[in-house]
């Protein structure tokens, strides 16, 4: 009986991951088809592009794909009750907790970049072009800064981690958190984002487990993506540079920045360990 329950849970997890990609693919095809129609491309020619896997969009269309796929993902996962969202945690009015979540998100940015550089990992050129196309559009913030964090928390914490916790309960909850973090890293499709997303996924998973809510994770995710958007647009030279370039080549200042980040992370984790709790009832 337990084996059947575990098999069912892992089947559901695979289903959620597949559906996550299926939604993105069909939204991409739909937006590409609209672009093709607007540009006078014949349906036969467009079908050939789809068959050969050579469809693609850029600029505002890429933003539309990202935003629309996030909206459709949230609607599908909530409607199918794969991710159960409640307002109970909001009724706690735990604004202090969310303030500490924000501090943790801000404090993790520099150390995460430093770790990625130490592992000598760089984003593939295709992924970087996609990232830059969305970031360079004014409306790109809505897609990558607001909608993407919500959709990803619904899928990877609300649905996937929520399901895994049915199997790995009690003291084994870290196994569920680790598996969900690995999946979260893997779906990004490259080594650089895998390492970063997996580490962040552990923090997000821990917060979800403690609060039984995606809200802390959405706030963390929103701040992380918002900082990335602001950095790209306000300091475009930092997009392709190293962490030390942000400090004008001064290694001493860089290490002080990292130390300051740790001084934010440690008390933030301590306060969240004390304050993050599930709503009563």
Coordinates of N, CA and C in Angstrom, one line a residue, residues 62-243:
X62 N 8.4 37.5 -27.2 CA 9.0 36.6 -26.1 C 8.5 37.0 -24.8
X63 N 8.3 38.2 -24.5 CA 7.7 38.7 -23.2 C 6.3 38.1 -23.1
X64 N 5.5 38.2 -24.2 CA 4.2 37.6 -24.3 C 4.1 36.2 -24.0
X65 N 5.1 35.4 -24.5 CA 5.2 34.0 -24.3 C 5.4 33.7 -22.8
X66 N 6.4 34.4 -22.2 CA 6.7 34.2 -20.8 C 5.5 34.6 -19.9
X67 N 4.9 35.7 -20.2 CA 3.8 36.2 -19.3 C 2.6 35.3 -19.5
X68 N 2.2 35.0 -20.7 CA 1.0 34.1 -20.9 C 1.2 32.7 -20.4
X69 N 2.4 32.1 -20.6 CA 2.6 30.8 -20.1 C 2.5 30.7 -18.6
X70 N 3.0 31.8 -17.9 CA 2.9 31.9 -16.5 C 1.4 31.9 -16.0
X71 N 0.6 32.8 -16.7 CA -0.8 32.9 -16.3 C -1.5 31.6 -16.6
X72 N -1.3 31.0 -17.7 CA -1.9 29.7 -18.0 C -1.5 28.6 -17.0
X73 N -0.2 28.6 -16.7 CA 0.3 27.6 -15.7 C -0.5 27.7 -14.4
X74 N -0.6 29.0 -13.9 CA -1.2 29.2 -12.6 C -2.7 28.7 -12.7
X75 N -3.4 29.1 -13.7 CA -4.8 28.8 -13.9 C -5.0 27.2 -14.0
X76 N -4.2 26.6 -14.7 CA -4.3 25.1 -14.9 C -4.0 24.4 -13.6
X77 N -2.9 24.8 -12.9 CA -2.5 24.1 -11.7 C -3.5 24.3 -10.6
X78 N -4.1 25.5 -10.5 CA -5.0 25.8 -9.4 C -6.4 25.2 -9.8
X79 N -6.8 25.3 -11.0 CA -8.1 24.7 -11.4 C -8.1 23.2 -11.3
X80 N -7.0 22.5 -11.6 CA -6.9 21.1 -11.5 C -6.6 20.6 -10.0
X81 N -6.4 21.6 -9.1 CA -6.2 21.3 -7.7 C -4.9 20.6 -7.5
X82 N -3.9 20.8 -8.4 CA -2.6 20.2 -8.2 C -1.8 21.0 -7.2
X83 N -2.1 22.3 -7.1 CA -1.5 23.2 -6.1 C -2.7 23.8 -5.3
X84 N -2.8 23.5 -4.0 CA -3.8 24.0 -3.2 C -3.4 25.3 -2.5
X85 N -4.0 26.3 -3.0 CA -3.7 27.7 -2.4 C -4.7 28.1 -1.5
X86 N -4.3 28.6 -0.3 CA -5.3 29.1 0.7 C -4.8 30.5 1.1
X87 N -5.7 31.2 1.7 CA -5.4 32.5 2.2 C -5.2 32.5 3.7
X88 N -5.1 31.3 4.3 CA -4.9 31.2 5.8 C -3.7 31.9 6.3
X89 N -2.6 31.8 5.5 CA -1.3 32.4 6.0 C -1.4 33.9 5.9
X90 N -2.1 34.4 4.9 CA -2.3 35.9 4.8 C -3.0 36.5 6.0
X91 N -4.0 35.7 6.5 CA -4.7 36.2 7.7 C -3.9 36.3 9.0
X92 N -2.7 35.7 8.9 CA -1.8 35.8 10.1 C -1.2 37.2 10.1
X93 N -1.2 37.9 9.0 CA -0.6 39.2 8.9 C 0.9 39.2 9.4
X94 N 1.6 38.3 8.9 CA 3.0 38.1 9.4 C 3.9 39.0 8.6
X95 N 3.7 40.3 8.7 CA 4.5 41.2 7.8 C 6.0 41.2 8.3
X96 N 6.2 41.0 9.5 CA 7.6 40.9 10.0 C 8.4 39.8 9.4
X97 N 7.6 38.7 9.2 CA 8.2 37.5 8.6 C 8.6 37.8 7.1
X98 N 7.7 38.5 6.4 CA 8.0 38.8 5.0 C 9.1 39.8 4.9
X99 N 9.3 40.7 5.9 CA 10.4 41.6 5.9 C 11.7 40.8 6.0
X100 N 11.7 39.8 6.9 CA 12.9 39.0 7.0 C 13.2 38.1 5.7
X101 N 12.1 37.7 5.1 CA 12.2 37.0 3.8 C 12.9 37.9 2.8
X102 N 12.5 39.2 2.8 CA 13.1 40.2 1.9 C 14.6 40.4 2.2
X103 N 14.9 40.4 3.5 CA 16.3 40.6 3.8 C 17.1 39.4 3.4
X104 N 16.6 38.2 3.5 CA 17.3 36.9 3.1 C 17.5 36.9 1.6
X105 N 16.5 37.4 0.8 CA 16.6 37.4 -0.6 C 17.7 38.4 -1.0
X106 N 17.7 39.6 -0.4 CA 18.7 40.6 -0.8 C 20.1 40.1 -0.4
X107 N 20.2 39.5 0.8 CA 21.5 39.0 1.3 C 22.1 37.9 0.5
X108 N 21.2 37.1 -0.2 CA 21.7 35.9 -0.9 C 22.2 36.2 -2.3
X109 N 22.0 37.4 -2.8 CA 22.3 37.7 -4.2 C 23.8 37.7 -4.5
X110 N 24.6 38.4 -3.7 CA 26.1 38.4 -4.0 C 26.7 37.1 -3.7
X111 N 26.4 36.4 -2.6 CA 27.0 35.1 -2.4 C 26.6 34.1 -3.5
X112 N 25.4 34.1 -4.0 CA 25.0 33.2 -5.0 C 25.8 33.5 -6.3
X113 N 26.0 34.7 -6.6 CA 26.8 35.1 -7.8 C 28.3 34.6 -7.6
X114 N 28.8 34.8 -6.4 CA 30.2 34.4 -6.1 C 30.4 32.9 -6.2
X115 N 29.4 32.1 -5.7 CA 29.5 30.7 -5.8 C 29.4 30.2 -7.3
X116 N 28.6 30.9 -8.0 CA 28.4 30.5 -9.5 C 29.8 30.7 -10.2
X117 N 30.4 31.8 -9.9 CA 31.7 32.1 -10.5 C 32.8 31.1 -10.1
X118 N 32.8 30.8 -8.8 CA 33.7 29.8 -8.3 C 33.6 28.4 -9.0
X119 N 32.4 28.1 -9.3 CA 32.2 26.8 -10.0 C 32.4 27.0 -11.5
X120 N 32.8 28.2 -12.0 CA 33.2 28.4 -13.3 C 32.1 28.0 -14.3
X121 N 30.9 28.5 -14.0 CA 29.7 28.2 -14.8 C 29.2 29.4 -15.4
X122 N 28.9 29.4 -16.7 CA 28.3 30.5 -17.4 C 27.1 30.1 -18.2
X123 N 26.1 31.0 -18.3 CA 24.9 30.6 -19.0 C 25.2 30.5 -20.5
X124 N 24.6 29.5 -21.2 CA 24.7 29.3 -22.6 C 24.3 30.6 -23.3
X125 N 24.8 30.8 -24.5 CA 24.5 32.0 -25.3 C 23.1 32.1 -25.6
X126 N 22.4 31.0 -25.9 CA 21.0 31.0 -26.3 C 20.2 31.5 -25.1
X127 N 20.5 30.9 -23.9 CA 19.7 31.3 -22.7 C 20.0 32.8 -22.4
X128 N 21.2 33.2 -22.6 CA 21.5 34.6 -22.3 C 20.8 35.6 -23.2
X129 N 20.7 35.2 -24.5 CA 19.9 36.0 -25.5 C 18.4 36.1 -25.1
X130 N 17.9 35.0 -24.6 CA 16.5 35.0 -24.2 C 16.3 35.9 -23.0
X131 N 17.2 35.7 -22.0 CA 17.2 36.5 -20.8 C 17.2 38.0 -21.2
X132 N 18.2 38.4 -22.1 CA 18.4 39.8 -22.4 C 17.2 40.3 -23.2
X133 N 16.6 39.5 -24.0 CA 15.4 40.0 -24.8 C 14.2 40.3 -23.9
X134 N 14.0 39.5 -22.9 CA 12.9 39.8 -22.0 C 13.3 41.0 -21.1
X135 N 14.5 41.1 -20.6 CA 14.9 42.1 -19.7 C 15.0 43.5 -20.3
X136 N 15.2 43.5 -21.6 CA 15.4 44.8 -22.3 C 14.0 45.5 -22.6
X137 N 12.9 44.7 -22.5 CA 11.6 45.3 -22.8 C 11.0 45.9 -21.5
X138 N 10.4 47.1 -21.5 CA 9.8 47.7 -20.3 C 8.8 46.8 -19.7
X139 N 8.0 46.1 -20.5 CA 7.0 45.2 -19.9 C 7.5 43.9 -19.5
X140 N 8.8 43.7 -19.8 CA 9.4 42.4 -19.4 C 9.4 42.2 -17.9
X141 N 9.4 43.3 -17.1 CA 9.4 43.1 -15.7 C 8.2 42.4 -15.2
X142 N 7.0 42.7 -15.8 CA 5.8 42.0 -15.4 C 5.9 40.5 -15.6
X143 N 6.6 40.1 -16.7 CA 6.7 38.7 -17.0 C 7.7 38.0 -16.1
X144 N 8.9 38.6 -16.0 CA 10.0 37.9 -15.3 C 10.0 38.3 -13.8
X145 N 9.5 39.4 -13.4 CA 9.6 39.9 -12.1 C 8.4 39.6 -11.2
X146 N 7.2 39.4 -11.9 CA 6.0 39.2 -11.1 C 5.3 37.9 -11.4
X147 N 5.1 37.6 -12.7 CA 4.3 36.4 -13.1 C 5.1 35.2 -13.0
X148 N 6.4 35.2 -13.4 CA 7.2 34.0 -13.4 C 7.5 33.5 -11.9
X149 N 7.8 34.4 -10.9 CA 7.9 33.9 -9.6 C 6.6 33.2 -9.1
X150 N 5.4 33.8 -9.4 CA 4.2 33.2 -8.9 C 4.0 31.9 -9.5
X151 N 4.2 31.8 -10.9 CA 3.9 30.5 -11.5 C 4.9 29.4 -11.0
X152 N 6.2 29.8 -10.9 CA 7.2 28.8 -10.5 C 6.9 28.3 -9.0
X153 N 6.5 29.2 -8.2 CA 6.2 28.8 -6.8 C 5.0 27.9 -6.7
X154 N 4.0 28.2 -7.6 CA 2.8 27.3 -7.6 C 3.2 25.9 -8.1
X155 N 4.0 25.8 -9.1 CA 4.4 24.5 -9.6 C 5.4 23.8 -8.7
X156 N 6.5 24.4 -8.4 CA 7.6 23.7 -7.8 C 7.5 23.6 -6.2
X157 N 6.8 24.5 -5.6 CA 6.6 24.4 -4.2 C 5.1 23.9 -3.9
X158 N 4.2 24.7 -4.5 CA 2.8 24.3 -4.2 C 2.3 23.0 -4.7
X159 N 2.8 22.6 -5.9 CA 2.4 21.3 -6.4 C 3.4 20.2 -6.2
X160 N 4.7 20.4 -6.6 CA 5.7 19.3 -6.6 C 6.1 19.0 -5.1
X161 N 6.6 20.1 -4.4 CA 7.0 19.8 -3.0 C 5.8 19.5 -2.2
X162 N 4.7 20.1 -2.4 CA 3.5 19.7 -1.6 C 3.2 18.3 -1.7
X163 N 3.3 17.7 -3.0 CA 3.0 16.3 -3.2 C 4.1 15.4 -2.6
X164 N 5.4 15.8 -2.7 CA 6.5 15.0 -2.2 C 6.4 14.9 -0.7
X165 N 5.9 15.9 0.0 CA 5.8 15.9 1.4 C 4.8 14.9 2.0
X166 N 3.9 14.4 1.1 CA 3.0 13.3 1.5 C 3.8 12.0 1.7
X167 N 4.9 11.9 1.0 CA 5.7 10.7 1.2 C 6.8 10.9 2.2
X168 N 7.5 12.0 2.1 CA 8.7 12.2 3.0 C 8.2 13.2 4.1
X169 N 7.5 12.6 5.0 CA 6.9 13.4 6.1 C 7.9 13.4 7.3
X170 N 7.5 14.2 8.3 CA 8.3 14.2 9.5 C 9.7 14.6 9.3
X171 N 10.7 13.9 9.9 CA 12.1 14.2 9.8 C 12.7 14.0 8.4
X172 N 11.9 13.3 7.5 CA 12.4 13.1 6.2 C 12.0 14.2 5.2
X173 N 11.5 15.3 5.8 CA 11.0 16.4 4.9 C 12.2 17.0 4.1
X174 N 13.4 16.9 4.6 CA 14.5 17.5 3.8 C 14.8 16.7 2.5
X175 N 14.4 15.4 2.5 CA 14.5 14.6 1.2 C 13.6 15.2 0.2
X176 N 12.3 15.5 0.6 CA 11.4 16.1 -0.3 C 11.9 17.5 -0.8
X177 N 12.4 18.3 0.1 CA 12.9 19.6 -0.2 C 14.0 19.5 -1.2
X178 N 15.0 18.6 -1.0 CA 16.1 18.4 -1.9 C 15.7 17.9 -3.3
X179 N 14.7 17.0 -3.3 CA 14.3 16.5 -4.6 C 13.6 17.7 -5.4
X180 N 12.8 18.4 -4.7 CA 12.1 19.6 -5.4 C 13.1 20.6 -5.9
X181 N 14.2 20.8 -5.1 CA 15.2 21.8 -5.5 C 16.0 21.3 -6.7
X182 N 16.3 20.0 -6.7 CA 17.0 19.4 -7.9 C 16.1 19.5 -9.1
X183 N 14.8 19.3 -9.0 CA 13.9 19.4 -10.2 C 13.9 20.9 -10.6
X184 N 13.8 21.8 -9.6 CA 13.7 23.2 -9.9 C 15.0 23.7 -10.7
X185 N 16.2 23.1 -10.3 CA 17.4 23.5 -10.9 C 17.5 22.9 -12.3
X186 N 17.0 21.6 -12.5 CA 17.1 20.9 -13.7 C 16.3 21.5 -14.8
X187 N 15.1 22.0 -14.5 CA 14.2 22.5 -15.5 C 14.7 23.8 -16.2
X188 N 15.8 24.4 -15.6 CA 16.3 25.7 -16.2 C 17.2 25.3 -17.3
X189 N 17.6 24.0 -17.5 CA 18.2 23.6 -18.7 C 19.7 23.9 -18.9
X190 N 20.4 24.4 -18.0 CA 21.9 24.6 -18.1 C 22.5 24.6 -16.8
X191 N 23.8 24.3 -16.8 CA 24.6 24.1 -15.5 C 24.6 25.4 -14.6
X192 N 24.8 26.5 -15.2 CA 24.9 27.8 -14.5 C 23.6 28.0 -13.7
X193 N 22.5 28.0 -14.4 CA 21.2 28.2 -13.7 C 20.8 27.1 -12.8
X194 N 21.2 25.9 -13.2 CA 21.0 24.7 -12.3 C 21.5 24.9 -10.9
X195 N 22.8 25.3 -10.8 CA 23.5 25.4 -9.5 C 22.8 26.5 -8.7
X196 N 22.5 27.6 -9.3 CA 21.9 28.8 -8.6 C 20.5 28.4 -8.2
X197 N 19.7 27.9 -9.1 CA 18.3 27.5 -8.8 C 18.2 26.4 -7.8
X198 N 19.1 25.5 -7.8 CA 19.0 24.4 -6.8 C 19.3 25.0 -5.4
X199 N 20.3 25.8 -5.2 CA 20.6 26.4 -3.9 C 19.4 27.3 -3.4
X200 N 18.9 28.1 -4.3 CA 17.7 28.9 -4.0 C 16.5 28.0 -3.7
X201 N 16.4 26.9 -4.5 CA 15.3 26.0 -4.3 C 15.3 25.4 -2.9
X202 N 16.4 25.2 -2.3 CA 16.5 24.6 -1.0 C 15.9 25.6 0.0
X203 N 16.2 26.9 -0.1 CA 15.7 27.9 0.7 C 14.2 28.1 0.6
X204 N 13.8 28.1 -0.7 CA 12.3 28.2 -1.0 C 11.5 27.0 -0.4
X205 N 12.1 25.8 -0.6 CA 11.5 24.6 -0.1 C 11.3 24.6 1.4
X206 N 12.4 25.1 2.1 CA 12.4 25.1 3.5 C 11.3 26.1 4.0
X207 N 11.2 27.3 3.4 CA 10.2 28.2 3.8 C 8.8 27.7 3.5
X208 N 8.6 27.0 2.4 CA 7.3 26.4 2.1 C 6.9 25.4 3.2
X209 N 7.9 24.5 3.5 CA 7.6 23.5 4.5 C 7.2 24.1 5.9
X210 N 8.0 25.2 6.3 CA 7.7 25.8 7.6 C 6.4 26.6 7.6
X211 N 6.0 27.2 6.5 CA 4.8 28.1 6.5 C 3.6 27.4 5.9
X212 N 3.8 26.3 5.1 CA 2.7 25.6 4.4 C 2.0 26.6 3.5
X213 N 2.8 27.5 2.9 CA 2.3 28.5 2.0 C 3.4 28.9 1.0
X214 N 3.0 29.3 -0.2 CA 3.9 29.7 -1.2 C 4.2 31.2 -1.1
X215 N 3.5 31.9 -0.2 CA 3.7 33.4 -0.1 C 5.1 33.8 0.2
X216 N 5.8 33.2 1.3 CA 7.2 33.6 1.5 C 8.1 33.4 0.3
X217 N 7.8 32.3 -0.4 CA 8.7 32.0 -1.5 C 8.4 32.9 -2.7
X218 N 7.2 33.3 -2.9 CA 6.8 34.3 -3.9 C 7.5 35.6 -3.7
X219 N 7.5 36.0 -2.4 CA 8.2 37.3 -2.1 C 9.7 37.2 -2.3
X220 N 10.3 36.1 -1.9 CA 11.8 35.9 -2.1 C 12.1 35.9 -3.6
X221 N 11.3 35.1 -4.3 CA 11.5 35.0 -5.8 C 11.3 36.3 -6.5
X222 N 10.3 37.0 -6.1 CA 10.0 38.4 -6.7 C 11.2 39.3 -6.5
X223 N 11.7 39.4 -5.2 CA 12.8 40.3 -5.0 C 14.0 39.9 -5.7
X224 N 14.3 38.6 -5.8 CA 15.5 38.1 -6.5 C 15.4 38.5 -8.0
X225 N 14.3 38.3 -8.6 CA 14.1 38.6 -10.0 C 14.0 40.1 -10.3
X226 N 13.5 40.8 -9.3 CA 13.4 42.3 -9.5 C 14.8 42.9 -9.4
X227 N 15.7 42.4 -8.5 CA 17.0 42.9 -8.5 C 17.8 42.6 -9.8
X228 N 17.6 41.4 -10.3 CA 18.2 41.0 -11.6 C 17.7 42.0 -12.7
X229 N 16.4 42.3 -12.7 CA 15.9 43.2 -13.7 C 16.5 44.6 -13.6
X230 N 16.6 45.1 -12.4 CA 17.1 46.4 -12.1 C 18.6 46.5 -12.5
X231 N 19.3 45.5 -12.1 CA 20.7 45.5 -12.4 C 21.0 45.4 -13.9
X232 N 20.2 44.7 -14.6 CA 20.4 44.6 -16.1 C 20.1 45.9 -16.7
X233 N 19.1 46.7 -16.3 CA 18.7 47.9 -16.9 C 19.5 49.1 -16.4
X234 N 19.8 49.1 -15.1 CA 20.5 50.3 -14.5 C 22.0 50.1 -14.7
X235 N 22.5 48.9 -14.6 CA 24.0 48.7 -14.8 C 24.2 47.6 -15.8
X236 N 23.9 47.9 -17.1 CA 24.0 46.9 -18.2 C 25.4 46.3 -18.3
X237 N 26.4 47.0 -17.9 CA 27.8 46.4 -18.0 C 28.0 45.3 -17.1
X238 N 27.1 45.1 -16.0 CA 27.3 44.0 -15.0 C 26.7 42.7 -15.6
X239 N 26.0 42.8 -16.7 CA 25.3 41.6 -17.2 C 26.3 40.5 -17.6
X240 N 27.4 41.0 -18.3 CA 28.4 40.1 -18.8 C 29.7 40.0 -17.9
X241 N 29.7 40.8 -16.9 CA 30.9 40.9 -16.1 C 30.9 40.0 -14.9
X242 N 32.0 40.0 -14.1 CA 32.2 39.3 -12.9 C 31.7 40.1 -11.7
X243 N 31.6 39.4 -10.6 CA 31.2 40.1 -9.4 C 32.1 41.2 -9.0

